[in-house]
Tab-separated table of C-alpha atoms in Angstrom:
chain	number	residue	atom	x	y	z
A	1	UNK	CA	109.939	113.306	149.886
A	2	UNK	CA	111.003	110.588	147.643
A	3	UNK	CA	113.705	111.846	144.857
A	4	UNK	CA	115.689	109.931	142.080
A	5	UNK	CA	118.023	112.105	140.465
A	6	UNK	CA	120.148	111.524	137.109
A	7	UNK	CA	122.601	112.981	134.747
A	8	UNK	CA	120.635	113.905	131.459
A	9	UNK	CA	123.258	112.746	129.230
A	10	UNK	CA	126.405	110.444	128.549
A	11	UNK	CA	128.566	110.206	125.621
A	12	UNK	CA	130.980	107.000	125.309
A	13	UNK	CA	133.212	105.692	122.799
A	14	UNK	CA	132.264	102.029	121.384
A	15	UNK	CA	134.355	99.572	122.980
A	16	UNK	CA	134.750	101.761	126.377
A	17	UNK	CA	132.670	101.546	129.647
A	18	UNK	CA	129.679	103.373	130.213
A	19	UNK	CA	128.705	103.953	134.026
A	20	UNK	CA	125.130	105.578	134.458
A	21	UNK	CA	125.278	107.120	137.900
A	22	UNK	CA	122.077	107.627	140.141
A	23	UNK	CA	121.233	108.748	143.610
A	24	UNK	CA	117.930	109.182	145.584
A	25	UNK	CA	116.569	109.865	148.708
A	26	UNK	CA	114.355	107.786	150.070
A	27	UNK	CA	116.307	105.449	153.072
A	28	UNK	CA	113.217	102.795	152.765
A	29	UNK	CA	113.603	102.075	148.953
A	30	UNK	CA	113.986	98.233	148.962
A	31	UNK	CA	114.561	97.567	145.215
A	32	UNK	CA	116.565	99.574	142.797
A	33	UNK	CA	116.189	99.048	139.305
A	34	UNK	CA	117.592	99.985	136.111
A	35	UNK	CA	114.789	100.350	132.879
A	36	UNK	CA	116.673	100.822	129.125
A	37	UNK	CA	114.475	103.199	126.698
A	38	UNK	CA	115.085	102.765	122.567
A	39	UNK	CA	113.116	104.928	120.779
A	40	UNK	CA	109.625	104.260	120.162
A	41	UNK	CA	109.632	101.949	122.795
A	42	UNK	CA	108.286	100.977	125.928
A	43	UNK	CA	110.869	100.822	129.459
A	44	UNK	CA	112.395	97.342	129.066
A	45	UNK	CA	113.890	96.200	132.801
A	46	UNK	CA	117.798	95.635	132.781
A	47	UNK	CA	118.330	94.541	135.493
A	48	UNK	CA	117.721	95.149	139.659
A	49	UNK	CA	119.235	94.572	142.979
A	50	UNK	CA	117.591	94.632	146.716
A	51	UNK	CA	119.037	97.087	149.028
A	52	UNK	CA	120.786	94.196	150.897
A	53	UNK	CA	123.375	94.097	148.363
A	54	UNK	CA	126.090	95.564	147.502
A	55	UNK	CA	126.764	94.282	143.949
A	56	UNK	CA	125.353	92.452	140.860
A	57	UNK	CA	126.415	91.521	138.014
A	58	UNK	CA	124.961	90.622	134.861
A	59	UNK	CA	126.977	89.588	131.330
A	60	UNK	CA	128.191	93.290	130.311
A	61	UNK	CA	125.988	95.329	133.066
A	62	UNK	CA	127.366	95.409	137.338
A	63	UNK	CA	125.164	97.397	139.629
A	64	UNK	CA	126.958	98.974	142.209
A	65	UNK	CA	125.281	99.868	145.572
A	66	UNK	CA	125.926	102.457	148.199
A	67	UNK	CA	123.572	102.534	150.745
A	68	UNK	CA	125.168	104.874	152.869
A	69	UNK	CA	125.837	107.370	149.871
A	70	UNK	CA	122.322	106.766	148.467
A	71	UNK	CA	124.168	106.081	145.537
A	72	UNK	CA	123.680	103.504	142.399
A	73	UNK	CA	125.572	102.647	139.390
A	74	UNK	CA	125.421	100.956	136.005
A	75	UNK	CA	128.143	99.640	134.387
A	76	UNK	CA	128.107	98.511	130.992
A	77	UNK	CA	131.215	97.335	129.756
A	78	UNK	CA	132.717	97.391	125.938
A	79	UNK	CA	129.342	99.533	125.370
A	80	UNK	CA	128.361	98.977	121.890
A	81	UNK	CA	126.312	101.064	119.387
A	82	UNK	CA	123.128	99.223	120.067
A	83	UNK	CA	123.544	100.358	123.804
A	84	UNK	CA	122.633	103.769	122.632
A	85	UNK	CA	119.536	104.597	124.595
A	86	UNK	CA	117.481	106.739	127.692
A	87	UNK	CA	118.544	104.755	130.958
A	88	UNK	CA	116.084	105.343	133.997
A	89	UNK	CA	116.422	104.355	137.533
A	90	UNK	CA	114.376	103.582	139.801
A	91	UNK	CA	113.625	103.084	143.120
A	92	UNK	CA	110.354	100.957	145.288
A	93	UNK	CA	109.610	100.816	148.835
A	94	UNK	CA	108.695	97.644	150.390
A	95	UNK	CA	105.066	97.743	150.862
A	96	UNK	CA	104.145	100.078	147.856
A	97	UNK	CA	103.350	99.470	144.266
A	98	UNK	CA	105.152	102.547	142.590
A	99	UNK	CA	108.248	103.257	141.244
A	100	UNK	CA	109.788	106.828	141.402
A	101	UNK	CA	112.226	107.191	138.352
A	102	UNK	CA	115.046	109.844	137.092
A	103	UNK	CA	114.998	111.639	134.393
A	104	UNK	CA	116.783	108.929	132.590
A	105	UNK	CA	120.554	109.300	131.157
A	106	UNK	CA	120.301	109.281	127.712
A	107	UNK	CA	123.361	107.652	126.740
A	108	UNK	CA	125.202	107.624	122.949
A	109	UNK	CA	128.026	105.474	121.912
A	110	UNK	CA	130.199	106.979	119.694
A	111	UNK	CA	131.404	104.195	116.518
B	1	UNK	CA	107.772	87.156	123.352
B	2	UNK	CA	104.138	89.073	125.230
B	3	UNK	CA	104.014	92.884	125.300
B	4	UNK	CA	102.398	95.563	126.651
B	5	UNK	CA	100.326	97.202	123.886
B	6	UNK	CA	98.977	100.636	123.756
B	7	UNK	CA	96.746	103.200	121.786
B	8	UNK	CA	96.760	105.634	120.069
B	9	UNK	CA	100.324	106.056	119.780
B	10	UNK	CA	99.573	110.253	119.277
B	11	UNK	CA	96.609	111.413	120.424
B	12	UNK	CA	95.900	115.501	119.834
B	13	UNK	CA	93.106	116.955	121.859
B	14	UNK	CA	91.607	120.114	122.442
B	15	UNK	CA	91.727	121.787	125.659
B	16	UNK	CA	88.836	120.861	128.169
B	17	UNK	CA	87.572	117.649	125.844
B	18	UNK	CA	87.903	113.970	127.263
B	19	UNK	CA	90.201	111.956	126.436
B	20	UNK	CA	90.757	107.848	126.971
B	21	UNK	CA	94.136	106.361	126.821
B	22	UNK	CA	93.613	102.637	125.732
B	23	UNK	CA	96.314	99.654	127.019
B	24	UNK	CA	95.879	95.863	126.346
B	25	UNK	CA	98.355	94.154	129.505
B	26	UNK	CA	100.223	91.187	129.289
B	27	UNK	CA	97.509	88.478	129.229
B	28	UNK	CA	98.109	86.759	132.494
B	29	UNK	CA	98.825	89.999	134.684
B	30	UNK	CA	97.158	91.041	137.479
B	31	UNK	CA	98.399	94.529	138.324
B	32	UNK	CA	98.444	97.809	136.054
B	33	UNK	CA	99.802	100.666	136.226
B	34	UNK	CA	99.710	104.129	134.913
B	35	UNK	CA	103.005	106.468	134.513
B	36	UNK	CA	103.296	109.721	132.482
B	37	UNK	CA	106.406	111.852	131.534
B	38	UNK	CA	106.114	115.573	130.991
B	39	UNK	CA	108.783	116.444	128.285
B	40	UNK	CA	112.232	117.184	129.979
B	41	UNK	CA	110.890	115.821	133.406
B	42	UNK	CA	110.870	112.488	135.339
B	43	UNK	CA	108.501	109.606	134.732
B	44	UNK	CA	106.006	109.995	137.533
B	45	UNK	CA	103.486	107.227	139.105
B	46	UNK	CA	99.782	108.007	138.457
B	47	UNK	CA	97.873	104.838	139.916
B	48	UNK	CA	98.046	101.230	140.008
B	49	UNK	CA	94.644	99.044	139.617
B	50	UNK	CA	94.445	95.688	141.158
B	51	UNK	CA	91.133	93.277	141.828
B	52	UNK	CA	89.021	95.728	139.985
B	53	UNK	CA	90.017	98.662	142.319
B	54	UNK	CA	92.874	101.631	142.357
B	55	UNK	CA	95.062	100.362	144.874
B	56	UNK	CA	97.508	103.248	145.036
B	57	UNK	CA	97.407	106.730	143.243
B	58	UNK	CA	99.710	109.974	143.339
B	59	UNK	CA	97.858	113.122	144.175
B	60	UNK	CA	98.981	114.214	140.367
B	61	UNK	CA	95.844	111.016	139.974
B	62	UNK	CA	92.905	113.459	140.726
B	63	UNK	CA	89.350	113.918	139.817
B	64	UNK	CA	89.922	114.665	136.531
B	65	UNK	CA	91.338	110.889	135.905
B	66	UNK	CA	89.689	107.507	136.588
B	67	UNK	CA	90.686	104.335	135.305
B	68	UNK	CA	88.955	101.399	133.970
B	69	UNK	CA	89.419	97.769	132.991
B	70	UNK	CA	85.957	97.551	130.920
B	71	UNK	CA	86.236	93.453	129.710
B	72	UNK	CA	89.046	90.609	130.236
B	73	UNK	CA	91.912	92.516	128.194
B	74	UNK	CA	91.439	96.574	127.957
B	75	UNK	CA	92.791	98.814	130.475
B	76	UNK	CA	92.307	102.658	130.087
B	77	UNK	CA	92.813	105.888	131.480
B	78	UNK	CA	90.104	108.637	131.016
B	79	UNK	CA	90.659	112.330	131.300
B	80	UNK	CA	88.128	113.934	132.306
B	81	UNK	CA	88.364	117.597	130.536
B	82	UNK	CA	91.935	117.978	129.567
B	83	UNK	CA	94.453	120.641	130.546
B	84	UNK	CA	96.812	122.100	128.443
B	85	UNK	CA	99.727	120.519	131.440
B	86	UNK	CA	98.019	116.976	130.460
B	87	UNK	CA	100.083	117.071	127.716
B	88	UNK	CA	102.720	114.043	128.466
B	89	UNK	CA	103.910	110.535	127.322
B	90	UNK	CA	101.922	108.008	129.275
B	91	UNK	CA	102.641	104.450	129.805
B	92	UNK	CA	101.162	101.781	130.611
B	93	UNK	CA	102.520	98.917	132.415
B	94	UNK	CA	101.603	95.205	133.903
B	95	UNK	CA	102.934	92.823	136.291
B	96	UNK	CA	102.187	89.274	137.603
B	97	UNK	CA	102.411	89.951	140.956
B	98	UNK	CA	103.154	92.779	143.349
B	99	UNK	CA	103.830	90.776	146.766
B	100	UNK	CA	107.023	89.417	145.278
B	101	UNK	CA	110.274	91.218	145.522
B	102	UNK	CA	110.932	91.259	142.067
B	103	UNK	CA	107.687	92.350	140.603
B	104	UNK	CA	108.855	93.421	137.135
B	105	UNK	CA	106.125	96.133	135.685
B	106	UNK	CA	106.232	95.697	131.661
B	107	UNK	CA	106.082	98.809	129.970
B	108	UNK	CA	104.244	100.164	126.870
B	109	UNK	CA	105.406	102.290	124.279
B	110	UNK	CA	103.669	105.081	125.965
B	111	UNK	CA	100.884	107.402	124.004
B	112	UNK	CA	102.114	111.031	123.637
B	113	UNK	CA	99.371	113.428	124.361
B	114	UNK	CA	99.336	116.670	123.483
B	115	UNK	CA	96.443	119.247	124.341
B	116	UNK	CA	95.841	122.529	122.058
């Protein structure tokens, strides 16, 4: 079945470069995206990429793509206090309406 | 900027009584959605509602839950009689479109629900 799997958590140093790794199973997921939670809020989209790339990048965050690996990345770079948050992936099929997440990395940038 | 609204933000319930989870969309969406996350666990797809209709649910989505969109702006979830493993964050969430390849869902702040 369908499976998104995370690291639970991620501890940085402000200034250094977070990467929020992520892999999952499902070999028809079409569209990858990565949701940032700040407490007492809702999921807030980052940013996304199809499964026909490789790469995107956007200001401080560069998805990285390995389809044959199943694999995907966030990078944030010179991560910043306000970057403290849960980070979920996710993945969609083509042809469906849900999402399957992670857990969600919950990621805390040390001043 | 619009938002995904939702209420109560804490809802405590007794086990076996009904509950209704209440969600106001962004105004000029057409798809909702309905997600909950068990403490320590993933966020997991309950059902989305399209056209007046479920158009996709997860067989967590069973008898027990129905959804409704009762005038232009309200979107809830009902539970029927509530079980103590009800108890979850649920969010809500909207998007413009589905058909596209980006179709963003907008997520609430979730309700917590916890069942006694």
């Amino acid at each position: 079945g369908e499976d998104v799997e995370q690291s639970l958590f991620l501890s940085v140093r402000e200034g250094d470069s977070s990467v929020i790794n992520c892999t999952y199973t499902d070999s028809s997921s079409t569209y990858l995206y990565w949701y940032k939670q700040e407490p007492g809020a809702g999921l807030q989209l980052l940013t996304y990429i199809f499964s026909n790339m490789d790469m995107k990048q956007d200001q401080r965050l560069t998805v990285l793509l390995n389809k044959k690996d199943k694999h995907l990345s966030l990078r944030i770079a010179d991560t910043q206090t306000g970057d403290s948050a849960i980070y979920f992936c996710a993945e969609r099929a083509s042809g469906t309406y849900k999402y399957i997440f992670g857990t969600g990395t919950r990621l805390k940038v040390l001043a | 900027e619009p938002e995904v609204t939702q209420t109560p933000s804490h809802q405590v319930t007794q086990m076996g009584q009904e509950v209704i989870l209440r969600c106001v969309p962004i105004s000029n969406h057409l798809y909702f959605y309905w997600y909950r996350q068990i403490l320590g666990q993933k966020v997991e797809f309950l059902v989305s509602f399209y056209n007046n209709e479920i158009s996709e649910k997860s067989e967590i989505f069973d008898d027990q839950f129905s959804v409704e969109r009762p005038d232009g702006s309200n979107f809830t979830l009902k539970i029927r009689s509530t079980k103590l493993e009800d108890s979850a964050m649920y969010f809500c969430a909207s998007s413009a479109l589905a058909g596209d390849p980006y179709n963003e869902q907008f997520f609430g702040p979730g309700t917590r629900l916890t069942v006694l």
